[in-house]
Amino acid sequence: MTFLSNLQWRFATKNFDTSKKVSSADMHTILEAIRFAPTAYGLQLFKVYHIQNPELRLQLREKGFNQPQFTDASDLLVFVARNDAMSRIEEMLHTLSGGDAGARTAMKGYEDMMKGDLGRYSDTELMTYGSRHAYLAFGFGLAACAELQIDSCPMEGFDSAAFDQILGLPASEHAYGALTIGYRAAEPAQPKFRFSEENIVSVKA
Ligand SMILES: Cc1cc2nc3c(=O)[nH]c(=O)nc-3n(C[C@H](O)[C@H](O)[C@H](O)COP(=O)(O)O)c2cc1C
């Protein structure tokens, strides 16, 4: 199977086989693909919550239009954006420099560039900025599932404020997407639809 044939094989799975569990090794691979997604400045202004508590999953389902994937998939990941950009910059530079003052000074130019750029944004704009990080990682997770021939459903059909509240997120975090992961209980009901390459891609020669 090739990367492209796996993308054609995958579909937004509505009904998961509740008897099948994704192995922890495969979940680790999917989570690593998410972690290795590139983000602007490498800041990774997002988090992933791996919801393993059945009661929490039920509560999330109730705030997700009762979509069965929330409880029936083997695994549930919630992608959360964060807008605490300044403290994230500090955390990144501290980690990169290993606490070494000289190494930290050598990164001053990078620090000033990031702080100057992101310092222009309001908290709301930073959350949107972080959501782009979260969505890119979301896509990497989705593609990793396909590559492993594990089924998944990307989901944003839920009350995100209610998700924030159920998950007890701080004000600097906001839920954007959920990825339910497992094994299909049935083949897709509809053939895959995509617009043509010509429709999507405009060549400017
Ligand atoms: C960001 C995003 C949110 C989505 N939300 C839902 C959802 O809440 N429930 C659902 O059943 N499908 C959801 N979908 C699945 C899409 O409807 C599906 O990916 C699209 O129709 C293409 O079909 P395919 O994924 O089977 O190729 C979502 C997809 C994306 C990318």
PDB file of C-alpha atoms and ligand atoms in Angstrom:
ATOM      1  CA  MET A   1       0.000   0.000   0.000  1.00  0.00           C
ATOM      2  CA  THR A   2       1.250   3.475  -0.795  1.00  0.00           C
ATOM      3  CA  PHE A   3       0.712   6.708   1.087  1.00  0.00           C
ATOM      4  CA  LEU A   4      -1.891   7.770  -1.492  1.00  0.00           C
ATOM      5  CA  SER A   5      -3.712   4.448  -1.572  1.00  0.00           C
ATOM      6  CA  ASN A   6      -3.936   4.562   2.218  1.00  0.00           C
ATOM      7  CA  LEU A   7      -5.462   8.047   1.995  1.00  0.00           C
ATOM      8  CA  GLN A   8      -8.005   6.659  -0.462  1.00  0.00           C
ATOM      9  CA  TRP A   9      -8.688   3.708   1.853  1.00  0.00           C
ATOM     10  CA  ARG A  10      -9.407   5.848   4.894  1.00  0.00           C
ATOM     11  CA  PHE A  11     -12.781   7.440   5.497  1.00  0.00           C
ATOM     12  CA  ALA A  12     -14.478   9.384   8.252  1.00  0.00           C
ATOM     13  CA  THR A  13     -15.600   6.341  10.202  1.00  0.00           C
ATOM     14  CA  LYS A  14     -19.041   6.717  11.758  1.00  0.00           C
ATOM     15  CA  ASN A  15     -19.356   3.288  13.346  1.00  0.00           C
ATOM     16  CA  PHE A  16     -16.450   1.732  15.155  1.00  0.00           C
ATOM     17  CA  ASP A  17     -16.094  -1.910  16.149  1.00  0.00           C
ATOM     18  CA  THR A  18     -16.288  -1.595  19.930  1.00  0.00           C
ATOM     19  CA  SER A  19     -14.559  -4.955  20.416  1.00  0.00           C
ATOM     20  CA  LYS A  20     -11.296  -3.831  18.794  1.00  0.00           C
ATOM     21  CA  LYS A  21      -8.609  -1.878  20.593  1.00  0.00           C
ATOM     22  CA  VAL A  22      -5.713  -0.015  18.983  1.00  0.00           C
ATOM     23  CA  SER A  23      -2.433  -1.280  20.409  1.00  0.00           C
ATOM     24  CA  SER A  24      -0.406   1.016  22.618  1.00  0.00           C
ATOM     25  CA  ALA A  25       2.485   0.719  20.102  1.00  0.00           C
ATOM     26  CA  ASP A  26       0.263   2.028  17.301  1.00  0.00           C
ATOM     27  CA  MET A  27      -1.139   4.787  19.514  1.00  0.00           C
ATOM     28  CA  HIS A  28       2.422   5.782  20.315  1.00  0.00           C
ATOM     29  CA  THR A  29       3.225   6.018  16.577  1.00  0.00           C
ATOM     30  CA  ILE A  30       0.152   8.196  15.964  1.00  0.00           C
ATOM     31  CA  LEU A  31       1.017  10.462  18.900  1.00  0.00           C
ATOM     32  CA  GLU A  32       4.599  10.759  17.689  1.00  0.00           C
ATOM     33  CA  ALA A  33       3.386  11.767  14.210  1.00  0.00           C
ATOM     34  CA  ILE A  34       1.326  14.464  15.921  1.00  0.00           C
ATOM     35  CA  ARG A  35       4.287  15.596  17.998  1.00  0.00           C
ATOM     36  CA  PHE A  36       6.525  15.803  14.922  1.00  0.00           C
ATOM     37  CA  ALA A  37       4.139  18.050  12.977  1.00  0.00           C
ATOM     38  CA  PRO A  38       5.897  21.312  12.165  1.00  0.00           C
ATOM     39  CA  THR A  39       4.556  24.541  13.655  1.00  0.00           C
ATOM     40  CA  ALA A  40       5.467  28.208  13.212  1.00  0.00           C
ATOM     41  CA  TYR A  41       8.683  28.959  15.130  1.00  0.00           C
ATOM     42  CA  GLY A  42       8.469  25.364  16.392  1.00  0.00           C
ATOM     43  CA  LEU A  43       6.395  26.653  19.294  1.00  0.00           C
ATOM     44  CA  GLN A  44       3.772  23.888  19.244  1.00  0.00           C
ATOM     45  CA  LEU A  45       1.022  26.101  20.614  1.00  0.00           C
ATOM     46  CA  PHE A  46      -1.260  23.147  21.079  1.00  0.00           C
ATOM     47  CA  LYS A  47      -1.925  20.196  23.318  1.00  0.00           C
ATOM     48  CA  VAL A  48      -3.531  16.836  22.837  1.00  0.00           C
ATOM     49  CA  TYR A  49      -5.728  15.272  25.481  1.00  0.00           C
ATOM     50  CA  HIS A  50      -5.951  11.482  25.255  1.00  0.00           C
ATOM     51  CA  ILE A  51      -9.281  10.830  26.924  1.00  0.00           C
ATOM     52  CA  GLN A  52      -9.277   7.398  28.502  1.00  0.00           C
ATOM     53  CA  ASN A  53     -11.927   7.859  31.167  1.00  0.00           C
ATOM     54  CA  PRO A  54     -15.232   6.273  29.939  1.00  0.00           C
ATOM     55  CA  GLU A  55     -17.367   8.663  31.997  1.00  0.00           C
ATOM     56  CA  LEU A  56     -15.611  11.666  30.465  1.00  0.00           C
ATOM     57  CA  ARG A  57     -16.075  10.189  27.002  1.00  0.00           C
ATOM     58  CA  LEU A  58     -19.793   9.849  27.658  1.00  0.00           C
ATOM     59  CA  GLN A  59     -20.012  13.464  28.812  1.00  0.00           C
ATOM     60  CA  LEU A  60     -18.148  14.594  25.683  1.00  0.00           C
ATOM     61  CA  ARG A  61     -20.463  12.550  23.479  1.00  0.00           C
ATOM     62  CA  GLU A  62     -23.454  14.321  25.028  1.00  0.00           C
ATOM     63  CA  LYS A  63     -21.899  17.646  23.985  1.00  0.00           C
ATOM     64  CA  GLY A  64     -20.963  16.235  20.564  1.00  0.00           C
ATOM     65  CA  PHE A  65     -24.463  15.813  19.123  1.00  0.00           C
ATOM     66  CA  ASN A  66     -24.470  12.316  20.602  1.00  0.00           C
ATOM     67  CA  GLN A  67     -22.147  11.092  17.858  1.00  0.00           C
ATOM     68  CA  PRO A  68     -21.283   7.472  18.740  1.00  0.00           C
ATOM     69  CA  GLN A  69     -17.621   7.792  17.754  1.00  0.00           C
ATOM     70  CA  PHE A  70     -16.906   9.676  20.981  1.00  0.00           C
ATOM     71  CA  THR A  71     -17.593   6.566  23.070  1.00  0.00           C
ATOM     72  CA  ASP A  72     -17.286   3.690  20.600  1.00  0.00           C
ATOM     73  CA  ALA A  73     -13.880   4.311  19.049  1.00  0.00           C
ATOM     74  CA  SER A  74     -10.920   2.646  20.697  1.00  0.00           C
ATOM     75  CA  ASP A  75      -9.245   5.987  21.408  1.00  0.00           C
ATOM     76  CA  LEU A  76     -10.235   9.620  21.593  1.00  0.00           C
ATOM     77  CA  LEU A  77      -7.842  12.528  21.145  1.00  0.00           C
ATOM     78  CA  VAL A  78      -8.947  16.125  21.666  1.00  0.00           C
ATOM     79  CA  PHE A  79      -6.809  18.797  20.003  1.00  0.00           C
ATOM     80  CA  VAL A  80      -6.536  21.977  21.993  1.00  0.00           C
ATOM     81  CA  ALA A  81      -5.018  25.313  20.983  1.00  0.00           C
ATOM     82  CA  ARG A  82      -3.213  27.432  23.548  1.00  0.00           C
ATOM     83  CA  ASN A  83      -2.653  31.177  23.525  1.00  0.00           C
ATOM     84  CA  ASP A  84      -0.007  31.503  26.240  1.00  0.00           C
ATOM     85  CA  ALA A  85       2.562  32.358  23.596  1.00  0.00           C
ATOM     86  CA  MET A  86       4.970  34.359  25.787  1.00  0.00           C
ATOM     87  CA  SER A  87       5.316  31.682  28.445  1.00  0.00           C
ATOM     88  CA  ARG A  88       5.575  29.061  25.696  1.00  0.00           C
ATOM     89  CA  ILE A  89       8.484  30.991  24.159  1.00  0.00           C
ATOM     90  CA  GLU A  90      10.156  31.036  27.584  1.00  0.00           C
ATOM     91  CA  GLU A  91       9.548  27.316  28.003  1.00  0.00           C
ATOM     92  CA  MET A  92      10.982  26.545  24.568  1.00  0.00           C
ATOM     93  CA  LEU A  93      14.092  28.667  25.028  1.00  0.00           C
ATOM     94  CA  HIS A  94      14.676  27.302  28.520  1.00  0.00           C
ATOM     95  CA  THR A  95      14.387  23.736  27.219  1.00  0.00           C
ATOM     96  CA  LEU A  96      16.584  24.405  24.178  1.00  0.00           C
ATOM     97  CA  SER A  97      19.306  26.108  26.225  1.00  0.00           C
ATOM     98  CA  GLY A  98      19.174  23.471  28.955  1.00  0.00           C
ATOM     99  CA  GLY A  99      19.212  26.315  31.472  1.00  0.00           C
ATOM    100  CA  ASP A 100      22.641  27.482  30.237  1.00  0.00           C
ATOM    101  CA  ALA A 101      22.798  31.298  30.378  1.00  0.00           C
ATOM    102  CA  GLY A 102      25.288  31.576  27.490  1.00  0.00           C
ATOM    103  CA  ALA A 103      23.223  29.361  25.215  1.00  0.00           C
ATOM    104  CA  ARG A 104      20.156  31.385  26.149  1.00  0.00           C
ATOM    105  CA  THR A 105      21.917  34.675  25.273  1.00  0.00           C
ATOM    106  CA  ALA A 106      22.894  33.216  21.904  1.00  0.00           C
ATOM    107  CA  MET A 107      19.174  32.793  21.157  1.00  0.00           C
ATOM    108  CA  LYS A 108      18.332  36.417  21.943  1.00  0.00           C
ATOM    109  CA  GLY A 109      17.767  37.295  18.279  1.00  0.00           C
ATOM    110  CA  TYR A 110      15.301  34.414  17.859  1.00  0.00           C
ATOM    111  CA  GLU A 111      13.597  35.318  21.128  1.00  0.00           C
ATOM    112  CA  ASP A 112      13.189  38.970  20.116  1.00  0.00           C
ATOM    113  CA  MET A 113      11.851  37.979  16.718  1.00  0.00           C
ATOM    114  CA  MET A 114       9.234  35.635  18.194  1.00  0.00           C
ATOM    115  CA  LYS A 115       8.213  38.006  20.976  1.00  0.00           C
ATOM    116  CA  GLY A 116       8.072  40.964  18.592  1.00  0.00           C
ATOM    117  CA  ASP A 117       5.936  39.068  16.125  1.00  0.00           C
ATOM    118  CA  LEU A 118       3.544  37.365  18.550  1.00  0.00           C
ATOM    119  CA  GLY A 119       3.437  40.333  20.916  1.00  0.00           C
ATOM    120  CA  ARG A 120       1.320  42.161  18.340  1.00  0.00           C
ATOM    121  CA  TYR A 121      -1.568  39.758  18.759  1.00  0.00           C
ATOM    122  CA  SER A 122      -4.503  39.833  21.154  1.00  0.00           C
ATOM    123  CA  ASP A 123      -5.325  36.746  23.224  1.00  0.00           C
ATOM    124  CA  THR A 124      -8.110  35.900  20.785  1.00  0.00           C
ATOM    125  CA  GLU A 125      -5.796  36.213  17.789  1.00  0.00           C
ATOM    126  CA  LEU A 126      -3.197  34.068  19.529  1.00  0.00           C
ATOM    127  CA  MET A 127      -5.809  31.368  20.112  1.00  0.00           C
ATOM    128  CA  THR A 128      -6.570  31.369  16.385  1.00  0.00           C
ATOM    129  CA  TYR A 129      -2.840  31.233  15.698  1.00  0.00           C
ATOM    130  CA  GLY A 130      -2.525  28.259  18.065  1.00  0.00           C
ATOM    131  CA  SER A 131      -5.481  26.579  16.386  1.00  0.00           C
ATOM    132  CA  ARG A 132      -3.502  26.481  13.151  1.00  0.00           C
ATOM    133  CA  HIS A 133      -0.771  24.584  14.987  1.00  0.00           C
ATOM    134  CA  ALA A 134      -3.382  22.252  16.425  1.00  0.00           C
ATOM    135  CA  TYR A 135      -5.018  21.633  13.041  1.00  0.00           C
ATOM    136  CA  LEU A 136      -1.751  20.837  11.305  1.00  0.00           C
ATOM    137  CA  ALA A 137      -0.948  18.299  14.020  1.00  0.00           C
ATOM    138  CA  PHE A 138      -4.516  16.998  13.727  1.00  0.00           C
ATOM    139  CA  GLY A 139      -3.844  16.360  10.026  1.00  0.00           C
ATOM    140  CA  PHE A 140      -0.615  14.563  10.770  1.00  0.00           C
ATOM    141  CA  GLY A 141      -2.453  12.312  13.227  1.00  0.00           C
ATOM    142  CA  LEU A 142      -5.137  11.609  10.644  1.00  0.00           C
ATOM    143  CA  ALA A 143      -2.551  10.722   7.999  1.00  0.00           C
ATOM    144  CA  ALA A 144      -0.633   8.536  10.471  1.00  0.00           C
ATOM    145  CA  CYS A 145      -3.811   6.552  11.167  1.00  0.00           C
ATOM    146  CA  ALA A 146      -4.286   5.977   7.432  1.00  0.00           C
ATOM    147  CA  GLU A 147      -0.671   4.931   7.022  1.00  0.00           C
ATOM    148  CA  LEU A 148      -1.140   2.322   9.764  1.00  0.00           C
ATOM    149  CA  GLN A 149      -4.478   1.250   8.230  1.00  0.00           C
ATOM    150  CA  ILE A 150      -6.218   2.252  11.395  1.00  0.00           C
ATOM    151  CA  ASP A 151      -9.588   3.934  11.044  1.00  0.00           C
ATOM    152  CA  SER A 152     -10.380   7.357  12.353  1.00  0.00           C
ATOM    153  CA  CYS A 153     -12.888  10.165  12.230  1.00  0.00           C
ATOM    154  CA  PRO A 154     -11.845  13.813  12.392  1.00  0.00           C
ATOM    155  CA  MET A 155     -14.535  15.664  14.314  1.00  0.00           C
ATOM    156  CA  GLU A 156     -15.408  19.209  15.129  1.00  0.00           C
ATOM    157  CA  GLY A 157     -19.122  18.644  15.509  1.00  0.00           C
ATOM    158  CA  PHE A 158     -19.220  19.429  19.211  1.00  0.00           C
ATOM    159  CA  ASP A 159     -19.817  22.280  21.621  1.00  0.00           C
ATOM    160  CA  SER A 160     -16.240  23.404  22.121  1.00  0.00           C
ATOM    161  CA  ALA A 161     -16.985  25.605  25.157  1.00  0.00           C
ATOM    162  CA  ALA A 162     -18.639  22.596  26.826  1.00  0.00           C
ATOM    163  CA  PHE A 163     -15.610  20.448  25.960  1.00  0.00           C
ATOM    164  CA  ASP A 164     -13.346  23.066  27.586  1.00  0.00           C
ATOM    165  CA  GLN A 165     -15.481  22.914  30.691  1.00  0.00           C
ATOM    166  CA  ILE A 166     -15.733  19.101  30.877  1.00  0.00           C
ATOM    167  CA  LEU A 167     -11.976  18.757  30.421  1.00  0.00           C
ATOM    168  CA  GLY A 168     -11.312  21.490  32.978  1.00  0.00           C
ATOM    169  CA  LEU A 169      -9.125  23.450  30.568  1.00  0.00           C
ATOM    170  CA  PRO A 170      -7.493  26.670  31.749  1.00  0.00           C
ATOM    171  CA  ALA A 171      -8.455  29.960  30.030  1.00  0.00           C
ATOM    172  CA  SER A 172      -5.314  29.699  27.879  1.00  0.00           C
ATOM    173  CA  GLU A 173      -6.608  26.526  26.181  1.00  0.00           C
ATOM    174  CA  HIS A 174      -9.521  25.885  23.845  1.00  0.00           C
ATOM    175  CA  ALA A 175     -10.690  22.649  22.209  1.00  0.00           C
ATOM    176  CA  TYR A 176     -10.853  22.707  18.415  1.00  0.00           C
ATOM    177  CA  GLY A 177     -10.969  19.172  17.077  1.00  0.00           C
ATOM    178  CA  ALA A 178     -11.333  15.567  18.089  1.00  0.00           C
ATOM    179  CA  LEU A 179      -9.827  12.523  16.450  1.00  0.00           C
ATOM    180  CA  THR A 180     -11.573   9.249  17.181  1.00  0.00           C
ATOM    181  CA  ILE A 181      -9.430   6.228  16.363  1.00  0.00           C
ATOM    182  CA  GLY A 182     -10.181   2.528  16.047  1.00  0.00           C
ATOM    183  CA  TYR A 183     -11.448  -0.047  13.586  1.00  0.00           C
ATOM    184  CA  ARG A 184     -14.441   0.247  11.263  1.00  0.00           C
ATOM    185  CA  ALA A 185     -17.562  -1.792  11.983  1.00  0.00           C
ATOM    186  CA  ALA A 186     -18.732  -1.403   8.384  1.00  0.00           C
ATOM    187  CA  GLU A 187     -17.411  -0.217   5.052  1.00  0.00           C
ATOM    188  CA  PRO A 188     -18.214   3.379   4.030  1.00  0.00           C
ATOM    189  CA  ALA A 189     -21.816   3.953   2.996  1.00  0.00           C
ATOM    190  CA  GLN A 190     -20.856   6.455   0.283  1.00  0.00           C
ATOM    191  CA  PRO A 191     -18.088   6.454  -2.333  1.00  0.00           C
ATOM    192  CA  LYS A 192     -15.343   8.956  -1.600  1.00  0.00           C
ATOM    193  CA  PHE A 193     -15.935  12.397  -3.048  1.00  0.00           C
ATOM    194  CA  ARG A 194     -13.195  14.885  -3.826  1.00  0.00           C
ATOM    195  CA  PHE A 195     -13.089  17.802  -6.252  1.00  0.00           C
ATOM    196  CA  SER A 196     -10.708  17.271  -9.153  1.00  0.00           C
ATOM    197  CA  GLU A 197      -7.051  18.282  -9.028  1.00  0.00           C
ATOM    198  CA  GLU A 198      -7.815  21.011 -11.592  1.00  0.00           C
ATOM    199  CA  ASN A 199     -10.565  22.320  -9.344  1.00  0.00           C
ATOM    200  CA  ILE A 200      -8.279  22.544  -6.319  1.00  0.00           C
ATOM    201  CA  VAL A 201      -4.946  23.425  -7.893  1.00  0.00           C
ATOM    202  CA  SER A 202      -4.513  26.585  -9.944  1.00  0.00           C
ATOM    203  CA  VAL A 203      -1.272  26.631 -11.865  1.00  0.00           C
ATOM    204  CA  LYS A 204       0.342  30.029 -12.267  1.00  0.00           C
ATOM    205  CA  ALA A 205       3.026  29.391 -14.846  1.00  0.00           C
TER     206      ALA A 205
HETATM  207  C1  LIG B   1     -12.228  19.330  10.725  1.00  0.00           C
HETATM  208  C2  LIG B   1     -13.216  18.234  10.426  1.00  0.00           C
HETATM  209  C3  LIG B   1     -14.352  18.102  11.199  1.00  0.00           C
HETATM  210  C4  LIG B   1     -15.249  17.046  10.964  1.00  0.00           C
HETATM  211  N1  LIG B   1     -16.294  16.843  11.842  1.00  0.00           N
HETATM  212  C5  LIG B   1     -17.014  15.700  11.726  1.00  0.00           C
HETATM  213  C6  LIG B   1     -17.964  15.339  12.719  1.00  0.00           C
HETATM  214  O1  LIG B   1     -18.159  16.033  13.717  1.00  0.00           O
HETATM  215  N2  LIG B   1     -18.644  14.182  12.552  1.00  0.00           N
HETATM  216  C7  LIG B   1     -18.435  13.343  11.481  1.00  0.00           C
HETATM  217  O2  LIG B   1     -19.073  12.295  11.412  1.00  0.00           O
HETATM  218  N3  LIG B   1     -17.541  13.676  10.520  1.00  0.00           N
HETATM  219  C8  LIG B   1     -16.818  14.808  10.625  1.00  0.00           C
HETATM  220  N4  LIG B   1     -15.870  15.119   9.681  1.00  0.00           N
HETATM  221  C9  LIG B   1     -15.669  14.199   8.549  1.00  0.00           C
HETATM  222  C10 LIG B   1     -15.926  14.847   7.185  1.00  0.00           C
HETATM  223  O3  LIG B   1     -17.289  14.979   6.953  1.00  0.00           O
HETATM  224  C11 LIG B   1     -15.214  13.971   6.140  1.00  0.00           C
HETATM  225  O4  LIG B   1     -13.843  13.937   6.437  1.00  0.00           O
HETATM  226  C12 LIG B   1     -15.410  14.490   4.736  1.00  0.00           C
HETATM  227  O5  LIG B   1     -16.755  14.395   4.356  1.00  0.00           O
HETATM  228  C13 LIG B   1     -14.562  13.707   3.729  1.00  0.00           C
HETATM  229  O6  LIG B   1     -14.858  12.345   3.784  1.00  0.00           O
HETATM  230  P1  LIG B   1     -13.769  11.233   4.146  1.00  0.00           P
HETATM  231  O7  LIG B   1     -13.034  11.706   5.372  1.00  0.00           O
HETATM  232  O8  LIG B   1     -14.565   9.994   4.425  1.00  0.00           O
HETATM  233  O9  LIG B   1     -12.843  11.089   2.978  1.00  0.00           O
HETATM  234  C14 LIG B   1     -15.005  16.173   9.888  1.00  0.00           C
HETATM  235  C15 LIG B   1     -13.866  16.349   9.097  1.00  0.00           C
HETATM  236  C16 LIG B   1     -12.973  17.339   9.378  1.00  0.00           C
HETATM  237  C17 LIG B   1     -11.716  17.429   8.553  1.00  0.00           C
END
